Amino acid sequence: MIAIEKMTSQHVGDVIALGVGEDQRQFVGSIDDILAIVNAQIRPHVILADDHQVVGFFLIDTVYEQTNDFATPHSLGLRKFFIDKHHQGKGYAKQALHLLPDYLTATFPNHSGVFLTVNAKNDPAKNLYLKSGFQDTNTLYHGGPSGPQHVMKYKKP
């Protein structure tokens, strides 16, 4: 069973210990770099397993449309979504993405959709997003540090 929560000070120690494998670091970065961009508009969230253990992390960018011209008004940006390398392969990412629409509707009731970019070389992540209700917009974003990225969106039903 997976749950999603806003990150609080009680999660900090567990979040700092999170990481991804070397093959994924080019797409996600280090947790230190991710936490450095957190502010009042870019908000951290944790993914918790059954025992309330932090197994994953992501950011919700509430001003995503201001820095990404492909995003529509009142949309959110899903950024830096990952499951810790020690917990991958257990279905946690799929479960968290299944919970995400309802969680975002409850947490950000005025949003009209969610956008993300996924590196063109990261087929496993793209396929996971597609299976989780995101749609490929058939647009490439070229502003990322690791090359072209597919722009994907999830619209509220």
mmCIF file with all atom_site columns, N, CA and C in Angstrom, residues 1 6 24 28 38-39 41 44 48 55 59 61 67 73-74 93 95 102 111 127-128 134 157:
data_model
loop_
_atom_site.group_PDB
_atom_site.id
_atom_site.type_symbol
_atom_site.label_atom_id
_atom_site.label_alt_id
_atom_site.label_comp_id
_atom_site.label_asym_id
_atom_site.label_entity_id
_atom_site.label_seq_id
_atom_site.pdbx_PDB_ins_code
_atom_site.Cartn_x
_atom_site.Cartn_y
_atom_site.Cartn_z
_atom_site.occupancy
_atom_site.B_iso_or_equiv
_atom_site.pdbx_formal_charge
_atom_site.auth_seq_id
_atom_site.auth_comp_id
_atom_site.auth_asym_id
_atom_site.auth_atom_id
_atom_site.pdbx_PDB_model_num
ATOM 1  N N  . MET A 1 1   ? 0.848   -1.185 0.000   1.00 0.00 ? 1   MET A N  1
ATOM 2  C CA . MET A 1 1   ? 0.000   0.000  0.000   1.00 0.00 ? 1   MET A CA 1
ATOM 3  C C  . MET A 1 1   ? 0.889   1.242  0.000   1.00 0.00 ? 1   MET A C  1
ATOM 4  N N  . LYS A 1 6   ? 2.580   15.579 1.609   1.00 0.00 ? 6   LYS A N  1
ATOM 5  C CA . LYS A 1 6   ? 3.496   16.707 1.519   1.00 0.00 ? 6   LYS A CA 1
ATOM 6  C C  . LYS A 1 6   ? 4.690   16.386 2.398   1.00 0.00 ? 6   LYS A C  1
ATOM 7  N N  . GLN A 1 24  ? 20.242  6.296  -13.829 1.00 0.00 ? 24  GLN A N  1
ATOM 8  C CA . GLN A 1 24  ? 19.096  7.198  -13.753 1.00 0.00 ? 24  GLN A CA 1
ATOM 9  C C  . GLN A 1 24  ? 19.476  8.609  -13.299 1.00 0.00 ? 24  GLN A C  1
ATOM 10 N N  . VAL A 1 28  ? 17.373  12.354 -13.229 1.00 0.00 ? 28  VAL A N  1
ATOM 11 C CA . VAL A 1 28  ? 16.769  12.855 -11.983 1.00 0.00 ? 28  VAL A CA 1
ATOM 12 C C  . VAL A 1 28  ? 17.684  13.837 -11.250 1.00 0.00 ? 28  VAL A C  1
ATOM 13 N N  . VAL A 1 38  ? 13.615  23.637 -4.116  1.00 0.00 ? 38  VAL A N  1
ATOM 14 C CA . VAL A 1 38  ? 12.342  23.722 -3.391  1.00 0.00 ? 38  VAL A CA 1
ATOM 15 C C  . VAL A 1 38  ? 12.137  25.148 -2.886  1.00 0.00 ? 38  VAL A C  1
ATOM 16 N N  . ASN A 1 39  ? 10.913  25.650 -3.071  1.00 0.00 ? 39  ASN A N  1
ATOM 17 C CA . ASN A 1 39  ? 10.538  26.963 -2.554  1.00 0.00 ? 39  ASN A CA 1
ATOM 18 C C  . ASN A 1 39  ? 9.025   26.994 -2.356  1.00 0.00 ? 39  ASN A C  1
ATOM 19 N N  . GLN A 1 41  ? 6.740   27.860 -4.331  1.00 0.00 ? 41  GLN A N  1
ATOM 20 C CA . GLN A 1 41  ? 6.014   27.463 -5.533  1.00 0.00 ? 41  GLN A CA 1
ATOM 21 C C  . GLN A 1 41  ? 6.352   26.054 -6.010  1.00 0.00 ? 41  GLN A C  1
ATOM 22 N N  . PRO A 1 44  ? 7.791   19.987 -2.281  1.00 0.00 ? 44  PRO A N  1
ATOM 23 C CA . PRO A 1 44  ? 8.213   18.587 -2.197  1.00 0.00 ? 44  PRO A CA 1
ATOM 24 C C  . PRO A 1 44  ? 7.124   17.679 -1.611  1.00 0.00 ? 44  PRO A C  1
ATOM 25 N N  . LEU A 1 48  ? 5.181   7.093  0.373   1.00 0.00 ? 48  LEU A N  1
ATOM 26 C CA . LEU A 1 48  ? 5.379   6.245  1.545   1.00 0.00 ? 48  LEU A CA 1
ATOM 27 C C  . LEU A 1 48  ? 4.875   4.830  1.276   1.00 0.00 ? 48  LEU A C  1
ATOM 28 N N  . VAL A 1 55  ? 9.825   5.965  0.363   1.00 0.00 ? 55  VAL A N  1
ATOM 29 C CA . VAL A 1 55  ? 10.417  5.167  -0.712  1.00 0.00 ? 55  VAL A CA 1
ATOM 30 C C  . VAL A 1 55  ? 10.565  5.956  -2.003  1.00 0.00 ? 55  VAL A C  1
ATOM 31 N N  . LEU A 1 59  ? 8.389   16.560 -6.923  1.00 0.00 ? 59  LEU A N  1
ATOM 32 C CA . LEU A 1 59  ? 8.073   17.967 -6.732  1.00 0.00 ? 59  LEU A CA 1
ATOM 33 C C  . LEU A 1 59  ? 6.828   18.305 -7.536  1.00 0.00 ? 59  LEU A C  1
ATOM 34 N N  . ASP A 1 61  ? 5.332   21.667 -9.154  1.00 0.00 ? 61  ASP A N  1
ATOM 35 C CA . ASP A 1 61  ? 5.643   23.046 -9.517  1.00 0.00 ? 61  ASP A CA 1
ATOM 36 C C  . ASP A 1 61  ? 4.326   23.761 -9.789  1.00 0.00 ? 61  ASP A C  1
ATOM 37 N N  . THR A 1 67  ? 7.268   29.075 -16.716 1.00 0.00 ? 67  THR A N  1
ATOM 38 C CA . THR A 1 67  ? 8.594   28.778 -17.254 1.00 0.00 ? 67  THR A CA 1
ATOM 39 C C  . THR A 1 67  ? 8.555   27.756 -18.389 1.00 0.00 ? 67  THR A C  1
ATOM 40 N N  . PRO A 1 73  ? -2.709  27.252 -18.796 1.00 0.00 ? 73  PRO A N  1
ATOM 41 C CA . PRO A 1 73  ? -3.009  27.998 -17.573 1.00 0.00 ? 73  PRO A CA 1
ATOM 42 C C  . PRO A 1 73  ? -3.590  27.093 -16.477 1.00 0.00 ? 73  PRO A C  1
ATOM 43 N N  . HIS A 1 74  ? -3.180  27.353 -15.258 1.00 0.00 ? 74  HIS A N  1
ATOM 44 C CA . HIS A 1 74  ? -3.638  26.638 -14.061 1.00 0.00 ? 74  HIS A CA 1
ATOM 45 C C  . HIS A 1 74  ? -3.172  25.187 -14.016 1.00 0.00 ? 74  HIS A C  1
ATOM 46 N N  . ALA A 1 93  ? 6.129   3.014  -8.014  1.00 0.00 ? 93  ALA A N  1
ATOM 47 C CA . ALA A 1 93  ? 5.936   4.151  -8.925  1.00 0.00 ? 93  ALA A CA 1
ATOM 48 C C  . ALA A 1 93  ? 4.567   4.065  -9.591  1.00 0.00 ? 93  ALA A C  1
ATOM 49 N N  . GLN A 1 95  ? 1.878   2.529  -8.488  1.00 0.00 ? 95  GLN A N  1
ATOM 50 C CA . GLN A 1 95  ? 0.846   2.789  -7.490  1.00 0.00 ? 95  GLN A CA 1
ATOM 51 C C  . GLN A 1 95  ? 0.749   4.280  -7.171  1.00 0.00 ? 95  GLN A C  1
ATOM 52 N N  . ASP A 1 102 ? -6.004  12.004 -7.905  1.00 0.00 ? 102 ASP A N  1
ATOM 53 C CA . ASP A 1 102 ? -6.884  12.330 -6.779  1.00 0.00 ? 102 ASP A CA 1
ATOM 54 C C  . ASP A 1 102 ? -6.149  13.152 -5.717  1.00 0.00 ? 102 ASP A C  1
ATOM 55 N N  . HIS A 1 111 ? -6.222  23.393 -9.953  1.00 0.00 ? 111 HIS A N  1
ATOM 56 C CA . HIS A 1 111 ? -5.393  23.084 -11.121 1.00 0.00 ? 111 HIS A CA 1
ATOM 57 C C  . HIS A 1 111 ? -6.244  22.458 -12.223 1.00 0.00 ? 111 HIS A C  1
ATOM 58 N N  . ASN A 1 127 ? 7.134   4.978  -20.734 1.00 0.00 ? 127 ASN A N  1
ATOM 59 C CA . ASN A 1 127 ? 6.127   3.926  -20.795 1.00 0.00 ? 127 ASN A CA 1
ATOM 60 C C  . ASN A 1 127 ? 5.305   3.850  -19.508 1.00 0.00 ? 127 ASN A C  1
ATOM 61 N N  . LEU A 1 128 ? 5.942   4.047  -18.373 1.00 0.00 ? 128 LEU A N  1
ATOM 62 C CA . LEU A 1 128 ? 5.222   4.054  -17.100 1.00 0.00 ? 128 LEU A CA 1
ATOM 63 C C  . LEU A 1 128 ? 4.218   5.197  -17.055 1.00 0.00 ? 128 LEU A C  1
ATOM 64 N N  . PHE A 1 134 ? -0.981  9.426  -18.460 1.00 0.00 ? 134 PHE A N  1
ATOM 65 C CA . PHE A 1 134 ? -0.401  10.591 -19.122 1.00 0.00 ? 134 PHE A CA 1
ATOM 66 C C  . PHE A 1 134 ? -0.432  10.373 -20.627 1.00 0.00 ? 134 PHE A C  1
ATOM 67 N N  . PRO A 1 157 ? -10.263 14.580 -15.479 1.00 0.00 ? 157 PRO A N  1
ATOM 68 C CA . PRO A 1 157 ? -11.438 14.138 -16.227 1.00 0.00 ? 157 PRO A CA 1
ATOM 69 C C  . PRO A 1 157 ? -12.608 15.095 -16.051 1.00 0.00 ? 157 PRO A C  1
#
